Amino acid sequence: MIRILLADDHPVVRAGLASLLADQPDMKIVGMVDSPGDAVAAAAAGGIDLVLMDLRFGDSPGSGEAGGVDATRRIRKLEDPPHVLVVTNYSTDGDVVGAVSAGAVGYLLKDSSPEDLINGVRDAARGESVLSRQVASKIMGRMNNPLTALTPREIEVLTLVAQGQSNREIGTQLFLTEATVKSHMGHVFNKLDVTSRTAAVAAARERGII
């Protein structure tokens, strides 16, 4: 039996997922929470095999890392942690890289078919990698174009630039020198073929990178 915790701040989404998965003979919903902190606390209490984690829990613009990413990282640091499968509406490169880097075993979009979601839950519970088709295409695109694909750190820096932070502020948050931040932005400019921070942010948003 796969014991599942649903972590999403939308009651309708939680109810829909619970209704779909509860019908499966090998699955049991053991809890539903609406905040990242509650998800970590429930996982720490034990008795959970898989957490279905939303990516953003009403995060305000400029608040930094998505709540689901931080919760995933904290859960995966627990002793004997459950696997985490991200189920979200967001599919930018930064979101995907952040979730996978935090330890998520998979990444599905909420518009996935019921069959894909059910199969994804079973695979994720076994620790197998699960990716929606759209996310898989993004990753393959990065692998096929390694010279123009932004690195996780470049995406992280550019995301903070998009939030209006200066090089000094970014350096402080990421524990980097200003020179290193400038170097990362130089690589971003070259890869996106732009000459300004504003243009870099616009190009990245247009391409779904941030």
XYZ file of N, CA and C in Angstrom:
630
model
N 0.840 -1.203 0.000
C 0.000 0.000 0.000
C 0.877 1.255 0.000
N 0.611 2.177 -0.936
C 1.356 3.429 -1.004
C 0.648 4.469 -0.141
N 1.315 4.916 0.919
C 0.733 5.904 1.822
C 1.125 7.306 1.330
N 0.109 8.107 1.017
C 0.329 9.370 0.313
C -0.091 10.575 1.148
N 0.760 11.601 1.136
C 0.428 12.893 1.725
C 0.228 13.895 0.594
N -0.887 14.610 0.600
C -1.159 15.637 -0.404
C -0.829 17.002 0.192
N 0.037 17.755 -0.467
C 0.437 19.084 0.008
C 0.119 20.108 -1.075
N -0.958 20.840 -0.905
C -1.407 21.823 -1.898
C -2.286 22.841 -1.181
N -2.159 24.126 -1.539
C -2.943 25.136 -0.833
C -4.325 25.370 -1.433
N -4.691 24.612 -2.453
C -6.015 24.747 -3.057
C -6.897 23.566 -2.648
N -7.956 23.805 -1.890
C -8.834 22.727 -1.429
C -9.413 21.887 -2.555
N -9.767 22.529 -3.663
C -10.356 21.796 -4.791
C -9.339 20.824 -5.390
N -8.077 21.257 -5.478
C -7.030 20.388 -6.017
C -6.808 19.197 -5.087
N -6.731 19.457 -3.797
C -6.547 18.366 -2.830
C -7.698 17.365 -2.925
N -8.914 17.889 -3.007
C -10.084 17.008 -3.074
C -10.077 16.185 -4.353
N -9.688 16.812 -5.461
C -9.648 16.096 -6.734
C -8.608 14.993 -6.748
N -7.423 15.305 -6.237
C -6.366 14.297 -6.185
C -6.753 13.161 -5.238
N -7.331 13.518 -4.110
C -7.728 12.502 -3.135
C -8.777 11.568 -3.730
N -9.746 12.143 -4.442
C -10.813 11.330 -5.048
C -10.246 10.382 -6.091
N -9.305 10.878 -6.895
C -8.716 10.056 -7.950
C -7.877 8.920 -7.382
N -7.020 9.238 -6.426
C -6.073 8.246 -5.912
C -6.705 7.277 -4.919
N -7.710 7.731 -4.196
C -8.343 6.862 -3.199
C -9.059 5.680 -3.842
N -9.369 5.813 -5.125
C -10.040 4.722 -5.836
C -9.083 3.600 -6.217
N -7.773 3.851 -6.067
C -6.782 2.849 -6.438
C -6.567 1.879 -5.269
N -6.640 0.577 -5.528
C -6.536 -0.400 -4.437
C -5.196 -0.425 -3.719
N -4.149 0.104 -4.371
C -2.818 0.069 -3.752
C -2.393 1.424 -3.201
N -3.339 2.358 -3.074
C -3.006 3.697 -2.599
C -3.919 4.108 -1.449
N -3.349 4.871 -0.508
C -4.128 5.362 0.631
C -3.698 6.798 0.958
N -4.650 7.712 0.987
C -4.362 9.086 1.377
C -4.311 9.140 2.905
N -3.149 9.418 3.442
C -2.993 9.420 4.904
C -2.979 10.835 5.485
N -2.982 11.835 4.608
C -2.990 13.202 5.116
C -3.093 14.220 4.001
N -3.624 15.394 4.331
C -3.701 16.512 3.395
C -3.342 17.785 4.139
N -2.398 18.557 3.600
C -1.958 19.798 4.238
C -1.967 20.925 3.216
N -1.987 22.172 3.723
C -2.071 23.309 2.814
C -0.895 24.274 2.925
N 0.195 23.833 3.558
C 1.368 24.699 3.670
C 2.645 23.871 3.634
N 3.756 24.479 3.184
C 5.043 23.764 3.144
C 5.470 23.279 4.518
N 5.298 24.129 5.548
C 5.709 23.745 6.892
C 4.949 22.540 7.403
N 3.648 22.500 7.131
C 2.847 21.357 7.558
C 3.254 20.087 6.817
N 3.666 20.243 5.562
C 4.114 19.083 4.786
C 5.373 18.484 5.413
N 6.301 19.344 5.804
C 7.547 18.876 6.435
C 7.236 18.202 7.768
N 6.357 18.819 8.549
C 6.007 18.257 9.857
C 5.346 16.893 9.708
N 4.438 16.759 8.739
C 3.757 15.484 8.524
C 4.741 14.413 8.076
N 5.676 14.794 7.185
C 6.676 13.834 6.712
C 7.579 13.395 7.860
N 7.928 14.338 8.722
C 8.800 14.025 9.854
C 8.121 13.084 10.838
N 6.797 13.132 10.901
C 6.057 12.270 11.827
C 6.053 10.816 11.378
N 6.358 10.579 10.102
C 6.460 9.215 9.584
C 5.146 8.661 9.055
N 5.211 7.431 8.588
C 4.026 6.773 8.065
C 3.625 7.215 6.681
N 4.557 7.828 5.934
C 4.273 8.333 4.587
C 5.309 7.776 3.611
N 4.836 7.289 2.482
C 5.737 6.768 1.448
C 6.015 7.795 0.361
N 5.025 8.656 0.095
C 5.151 9.603 -1.015
C 4.393 10.882 -0.694
N 5.058 12.031 -0.958
C 4.411 13.336 -0.819
C 4.149 13.892 -2.208
N 2.899 14.236 -2.489
C 2.570 14.958 -3.713
C 2.615 16.436 -3.377
N 3.634 17.109 -3.880
C 3.965 18.462 -3.440
C 3.659 19.510 -4.505
N 2.839 20.490 -4.140
C 2.662 21.649 -5.005
C 3.955 22.456 -4.968
N 4.166 23.310 -5.977
C 5.410 24.066 -6.017
C 5.288 25.404 -5.302
N 4.161 26.075 -5.487
C 3.984 27.403 -4.911
C 2.742 27.433 -4.026
N 2.931 27.904 -2.813
C 1.839 27.985 -1.845
C 1.510 29.451 -1.576
N 0.981 30.114 -2.557
C 0.642 31.517 -2.369
C 1.849 32.384 -2.110
N 3.014 31.991 -2.649
C 4.229 32.779 -2.448
C 4.046 34.157 -3.075
N 4.407 35.174 -2.369
C 4.306 36.524 -2.917
C 5.472 36.776 -3.853
N 5.273 37.609 -4.914
C 6.352 37.912 -5.847
C 7.561 38.466 -5.093
N 8.730 37.994 -5.489
C 9.954 38.487 -4.870
C 10.308 37.791 -3.579
N 9.545 36.762 -3.227
C 9.825 36.108 -1.945
C 10.943 35.096 -2.053
N 11.456 34.912 -3.268
C 12.572 33.979 -3.434
C 12.117 32.599 -3.850
N 12.733 31.608 -3.266
C 12.500 30.227 -3.649
C 11.059 29.791 -3.363
N 10.490 29.017 -4.286
C 9.137 28.513 -4.097
C 9.056 27.654 -2.846
N 7.933 27.776 -2.134
C 7.779 27.051 -0.879
C 7.901 25.559 -1.031
N 7.400 25.017 -2.148
C 7.467 23.583 -2.367
C 8.885 23.077 -2.548
N 9.741 23.911 -3.110
C 11.140 23.529 -3.302
C 11.835 23.420 -1.951
N 11.654 24.430 -1.118
C 12.273 24.420 0.210
C 11.749 23.247 1.041
N 10.432 23.003 0.975
C 9.851 21.889 1.740
C 10.397 20.555 1.250
N 10.560 20.420 -0.056
C 11.107 19.186 -0.612
C 12.516 18.941 -0.105
N 13.330 19.984 -0.102
C 14.707 19.858 0.382
C 14.730 19.442 1.857
N 13.876 20.057 2.649
C 13.830 19.734 4.087
C 13.337 18.304 4.321
N 12.357 17.886 3.544
C 11.834 16.520 3.685
C 12.896 15.494 3.324
N 13.622 15.749 2.264
C 14.615 14.781 1.809
C 15.818 14.690 2.746
N 15.945 15.664 3.657
C 17.029 15.616 4.635
C 16.629 14.852 5.895
N 15.360 14.461 5.983
C 14.897 13.711 7.148
C 15.500 12.313 7.158
N 15.516 11.710 8.315
C 15.957 10.318 8.402
C 14.878 9.426 7.795
N 15.243 8.564 6.866
C 14.306 7.693 6.156
C 13.152 8.502 5.562
N 13.464 9.444 4.671
C 12.424 10.350 4.155
C 11.531 9.691 3.096
N 10.302 10.175 2.949
C 9.451 9.709 1.852
C 9.932 10.332 0.550
N 9.559 9.739 -0.563
C 9.851 10.356 -1.851
C 8.920 11.545 -2.043
N 9.331 12.470 -2.892
C 8.510 13.649 -3.179
C 8.277 13.737 -4.685
N 7.006 13.817 -5.054
C 6.616 14.000 -6.451
C 5.955 15.364 -6.568
N 6.562 16.265 -7.321
C 6.004 17.594 -7.508
C 4.846 17.512 -8.505
N 3.709 18.087 -8.129
C 2.543 18.157 -9.018
C 2.114 19.617 -9.025
N 2.319 20.303 -10.139
C 2.180 21.754 -10.153
C 1.712 22.258 -11.511
N 1.428 23.561 -11.569
C 1.077 24.213 -12.837
C 2.289 24.841 -13.501
N 3.406 24.908 -12.794
C 4.575 25.674 -13.252
C 5.614 24.767 -13.911
N 6.144 25.231 -15.046
C 7.089 24.362 -15.766
C 8.272 25.118 -16.353
N 8.646 26.270 -15.774
C 9.827 26.964 -16.281
C 11.082 26.162 -15.933
N 12.157 26.444 -16.639
C 13.421 25.759 -16.364
C 13.816 25.926 -14.905
N 13.635 27.155 -14.383
C 14.019 27.411 -13.003
C 13.226 26.581 -12.015
N 11.927 26.427 -12.270
C 11.094 25.614 -11.383
C 11.535 24.158 -11.400
N 11.731 23.634 -12.602
C 12.113 22.222 -12.738
C 13.465 21.961 -12.096
N 14.446 22.803 -12.428
C 15.795 22.632 -11.876
C 15.763 22.732 -10.356
N 15.007 23.697 -9.831
C 14.934 23.869 -8.386
C 14.363 22.651 -7.684
N 13.276 22.115 -8.239
C 12.618 20.963 -7.612
C 13.494 19.716 -7.656
N 14.069 19.449 -8.815
C 14.912 18.259 -8.958
C 16.172 18.382 -8.103
N 16.754 19.583 -8.069
C 17.947 19.795 -7.254
C 17.638 19.614 -5.766
N 16.395 19.914 -5.376
C 15.999 19.774 -3.980
C 15.763 18.326 -3.588
N 15.686 17.439 -4.587
C 15.530 16.022 -4.286
C 14.227 15.394 -4.730
N 13.396 16.133 -5.460
C 12.147 15.556 -5.957
C 12.447 14.423 -6.928
N 11.721 13.310 -6.790
C 11.932 12.156 -7.652
C 11.229 12.338 -8.991
N 10.274 13.274 -9.037
C 9.547 13.481 -10.278
C 8.871 14.829 -10.328
N 8.342 15.162 -11.510
C 7.749 16.473 -11.746
C 6.628 16.310 -12.752
N 5.393 16.415 -12.290
C 4.230 16.298 -13.170
C 3.437 17.596 -13.155
N 2.820 17.916 -14.280
C 1.961 19.084 -14.354
C 0.526 18.688 -14.020
N -0.225 19.640 -13.498
C -1.582 19.340 -13.061
C -2.533 19.038 -14.217
N -2.117 19.344 -15.437
C -2.965 18.995 -16.578
C -2.624 17.616 -17.148
N -1.800 16.853 -16.430
C -1.507 15.470 -16.841
C -2.801 14.658 -16.802
N -2.856 13.617 -17.620
C -4.039 12.764 -17.630
C -4.106 11.961 -16.334
N -5.308 11.555 -15.913
C -5.425 10.725 -14.705
C -4.546 9.482 -14.776
N -4.468 8.873 -15.943
C -3.649 7.664 -16.093
C -2.173 7.974 -15.859
N -1.709 9.092 -16.432
C -0.300 9.466 -16.245
C -0.012 9.777 -14.772
N -0.963 10.428 -14.112
C -0.761 10.760 -12.708
C -0.708 9.503 -11.846
N -1.641 8.591 -12.060
C -1.680 7.350 -11.275
C -0.417 6.531 -11.498
N -0.012 6.384 -12.759
C 1.215 5.638 -13.050
C 2.427 6.346 -12.469
N 2.413 7.694 -12.516
C 3.516 8.470 -11.965
C 3.651 8.285 -10.467
N 2.525 8.202 -9.771
C 2.550 7.984 -8.329
C 3.177 6.631 -8.013
N 2.794 5.617 -8.756
C 3.356 4.275 -8.509
C 4.859 4.261 -8.776
N 5.275 4.883 -9.863
C 6.706 4.910 -10.194
C 7.489 5.712 -9.144
N 6.941 6.874 -8.764
C 7.633 7.731 -7.796
C 7.760 7.038 -6.448
N 6.743 6.290 -6.059
C 6.784 5.573 -4.769
C 7.894 4.531 -4.756
N 8.259 4.033 -5.939
C 9.375 3.081 -6.044
C 10.715 3.795 -6.193
N 10.683 5.107 -6.224
C 11.915 5.875 -6.367
C 12.358 6.060 -7.798
N 11.461 5.767 -8.744
C 11.794 5.919 -10.157
C 11.489 7.340 -10.624
N 12.279 7.839 -11.549
C 12.108 9.194 -12.055
C 10.816 9.310 -12.860
N 10.094 10.392 -12.611
C 8.825 10.640 -13.296
C 8.822 12.071 -13.818
N 8.576 12.246 -15.116
C 8.535 13.576 -15.708
C 7.362 13.675 -16.678
N 6.657 14.802 -16.643
C 5.611 15.018 -17.635
C 6.277 15.196 -18.998
N 5.521 14.998 -20.043
C 6.089 15.096 -21.397
C 6.679 16.479 -21.652
N 5.981 17.517 -21.206
C 6.458 18.876 -21.432
C 7.778 19.128 -20.717
N 7.873 18.658 -19.494
C 9.104 18.843 -18.718
C 10.248 18.033 -19.322
N 9.951 16.814 -19.743
C 10.972 15.977 -20.374
C 11.507 16.641 -21.641
N 10.623 17.277 -22.396
C 11.050 17.959 -23.621
C 11.992 19.107 -23.297
N 11.694 19.832 -22.215
C 12.570 20.933 -21.810
C 13.966 20.421 -21.463
N 14.015 19.336 -20.710
C 15.297 18.780 -20.288
C 16.085 18.278 -21.491
N 15.389 17.613 -22.414
C 16.063 17.137 -23.628
C 16.581 18.319 -24.434
N 15.832 19.406 -24.459
C 16.276 20.587 -25.188
C 17.553 21.152 -24.593
N 17.644 21.132 -23.262
C 18.860 21.608 -22.597
C 20.038 20.707 -22.911
N 19.778 19.391 -22.950
C 20.859 18.449 -23.242
C 21.323 18.561 -24.690
N 20.402 18.845 -25.592
C 20.736 18.941 -27.011
C 21.401 20.260 -27.362
N 21.263 21.267 -26.476
C 21.875 22.563 -26.740
C 22.665 23.026 -25.516
N 23.687 22.269 -25.146
C 24.415 22.571 -23.900
C 25.135 23.905 -23.914
N 25.498 24.412 -25.081
C 26.247 25.658 -25.139
C 25.360 26.872 -24.908
N 24.059 26.754 -25.202
C 23.156 27.889 -25.040
C 22.219 27.718 -23.850
N 22.207 26.538 -23.237
C 21.330 26.313 -22.080
C 21.943 26.949 -20.830
N 21.127 27.653 -20.072
C 21.622 28.252 -18.839
C 21.841 27.171 -17.790
N 22.887 27.337 -17.003
C 23.150 26.397 -15.909
C 22.180 26.684 -14.761
N 22.022 25.738 -13.835
C 21.153 25.998 -12.670
C 21.537 27.268 -11.926
N 22.829 27.534 -11.754
C 23.255 28.730 -11.034
C 22.916 29.991 -11.829
N 23.086 29.948 -13.150
C 22.741 31.104 -13.981
C 21.251 31.393 -13.917
N 20.451 30.336 -13.897
C 19.002 30.510 -13.772
C 18.670 31.125 -12.420
N 19.363 30.661 -11.382
C 19.136 31.170 -10.032
C 19.459 32.658 -9.962
N 20.589 33.049 -10.535
C 20.998 34.453 -10.539
C 20.001 35.288 -11.335
N 19.615 34.812 -12.507
C 18.700 35.565 -13.361
C 17.323 35.697 -12.720
N 16.894 34.686 -11.999
C 15.613 34.755 -11.300
C 15.627 35.880 -10.265
N 16.735 36.036 -9.570
C 16.857 37.104 -8.578
C 16.965 38.469 -9.254
N 17.600 38.512 -10.416
C 17.641 39.756 -11.191
C 16.222 40.172 -11.570
N 15.420 39.187 -11.974
C 14.034 39.453 -12.356
C 13.217 39.983 -11.190
N 13.645 39.667 -9.970
C 12.957 40.154 -8.772
C 13.443 41.538 -8.358
N 14.369 42.110 -9.160
C 14.839 43.466 -8.913
C 16.035 43.584 -8.003
N 16.699 42.465 -7.716
C 17.834 42.507 -6.808
C 19.108 42.944 -7.530
N 19.953 43.667 -6.816
C 21.236 44.114 -7.368
C 22.251 42.982 -7.300
N 23.379 43.177 -7.969
C 24.440 42.167 -7.923
C 24.915 41.933 -6.489
N 25.010 43.014 -5.720
C 25.444 42.872 -4.330
C 24.431 42.060 -3.524
N 23.156 42.352 -3.703
C 22.109 41.623 -2.980
C 22.079 40.150 -3.378
N 22.252 39.894 -4.669
C 22.275 38.511 -5.145
C 23.467 37.768 -4.566
N 24.622 38.439 -4.569
C 25.821 37.830 -4.011
C 25.652 37.471 -2.545
N 25.031 38.378 -1.793
C 24.800 38.122 -0.369
C 23.877 36.929 -0.167
N 22.797 36.855 -0.964
C 21.827 35.773 -0.812
C 22.397 34.419 -1.217
N 23.238 34.412 -2.261
C 23.768 33.151 -2.783
C 25.195 32.861 -2.299
N 25.708 33.739 -1.422
C 27.074 33.571 -0.888
C 28.109 33.584 -2.015
N 27.952 34.569 -2.911
C 28.874 34.750 -4.024
C 29.451 36.158 -3.965
N 30.619 36.354 -4.577
C 31.160 37.705 -4.687
C 30.416 38.438 -5.802
N 30.463 39.776 -5.771
C 29.829 40.545 -6.846
C 30.457 40.200 -8.193
N 31.753 39.971 -8.194
C 32.439 39.635 -9.441
C 31.907 38.329 -10.021
N 31.630 37.357 -9.156
C 31.102 36.079 -9.623
C 29.704 36.256 -10.191
N 28.886 37.078 -9.530
C 27.537 37.354 -10.034
C 27.621 38.005 -11.413
N 28.524 38.989 -11.552
C 28.700 39.651 -12.849
C 29.143 38.655 -13.917
N 29.998 37.714 -13.529
C 30.461 36.700 -14.472
C 29.297 35.822 -14.942
N 28.451 35.421 -13.992
C 27.284 34.609 -14.357
C 26.376 35.387 -15.310
N 26.155 36.666 -15.025
C 25.299 37.470 -15.884
C 25.919 37.666 -17.263
N 27.242 37.737 -17.325
C 27.904 37.827 -18.620
C 27.640 36.604 -19.471
N 27.680 35.425 -18.815
C 27.374 34.192 -19.540
C 25.911 34.169 -19.980
N 25.039 34.687 -19.121
C 23.610 34.756 -19.465
C 23.411 35.646 -20.683
N 24.058 36.801 -20.694
C 23.939 37.711 -21.839
C 24.363 37.014 -23.137
N 25.497 36.313 -23.078
C 25.996 35.638 -24.278
C 25.051 34.548 -24.762
N 24.541 33.761 -23.831
C 23.680 32.639 -24.203
C 22.323 33.087 -24.727
N 21.822 34.192 -24.164
C 20.514 34.682 -24.600
C 20.630 35.728 -25.705
N 21.870 36.087 -26.054
C 22.143 37.069 -27.112
C 21.486 38.407 -26.798
N 21.739 38.909 -25.593
C 21.198 40.202 -25.168
C 22.332 41.037 -24.585
N 22.029 42.313 -24.316
C 23.076 43.198 -23.816
C 22.673 43.937 -22.538
N 21.526 43.579 -21.958
C 21.103 44.257 -20.736
C 20.352 43.295 -19.829
N 20.276 43.669 -18.561
C 19.561 42.834 -17.589
C 18.077 42.749 -17.937
N 17.504 43.890 -18.340
C 16.088 43.912 -18.695
C 15.805 42.991 -19.870
N 16.675 43.051 -20.876
C 16.492 42.202 -22.053
C 16.686 40.733 -21.701
N 17.612 40.455 -20.786
C 17.852 39.073 -20.371
C 16.624 38.497 -19.680
N 16.032 39.288 -18.793
C 14.827 38.838 -18.082
C 13.686 38.608 -19.069
N 13.514 39.547 -20.000
C 12.434 39.424 -20.983
C 12.629 38.186 -21.862
N 13.868 37.962 -22.306
C 14.150 36.803 -23.155
C 13.928 35.501 -22.394
N 14.357 35.496 -21.150
C 14.200 34.270 -20.331
C 12.732 33.970 -20.100
N 11.926 34.989 -19.843
C 10.494 34.754 -19.631
C 9.823 34.295 -20.926
N 10.238 34.873 -22.029
C 9.654 34.492 -23.320
C 9.941 33.021 -23.636
N 11.105 32.542 -23.237
C 11.505 31.161 -23.511
C 11.091 30.185 -22.401
N 10.440 30.707 -21.364
C 9.989 29.836 -20.282
C 11.114 29.368 -19.377
N 12.183 30.149 -19.290
C 13.323 29.773 -18.447
C 13.061 30.181 -17.004
N 12.436 31.337 -16.822
C 12.077 31.790 -15.470
C 10.604 32.182 -15.428
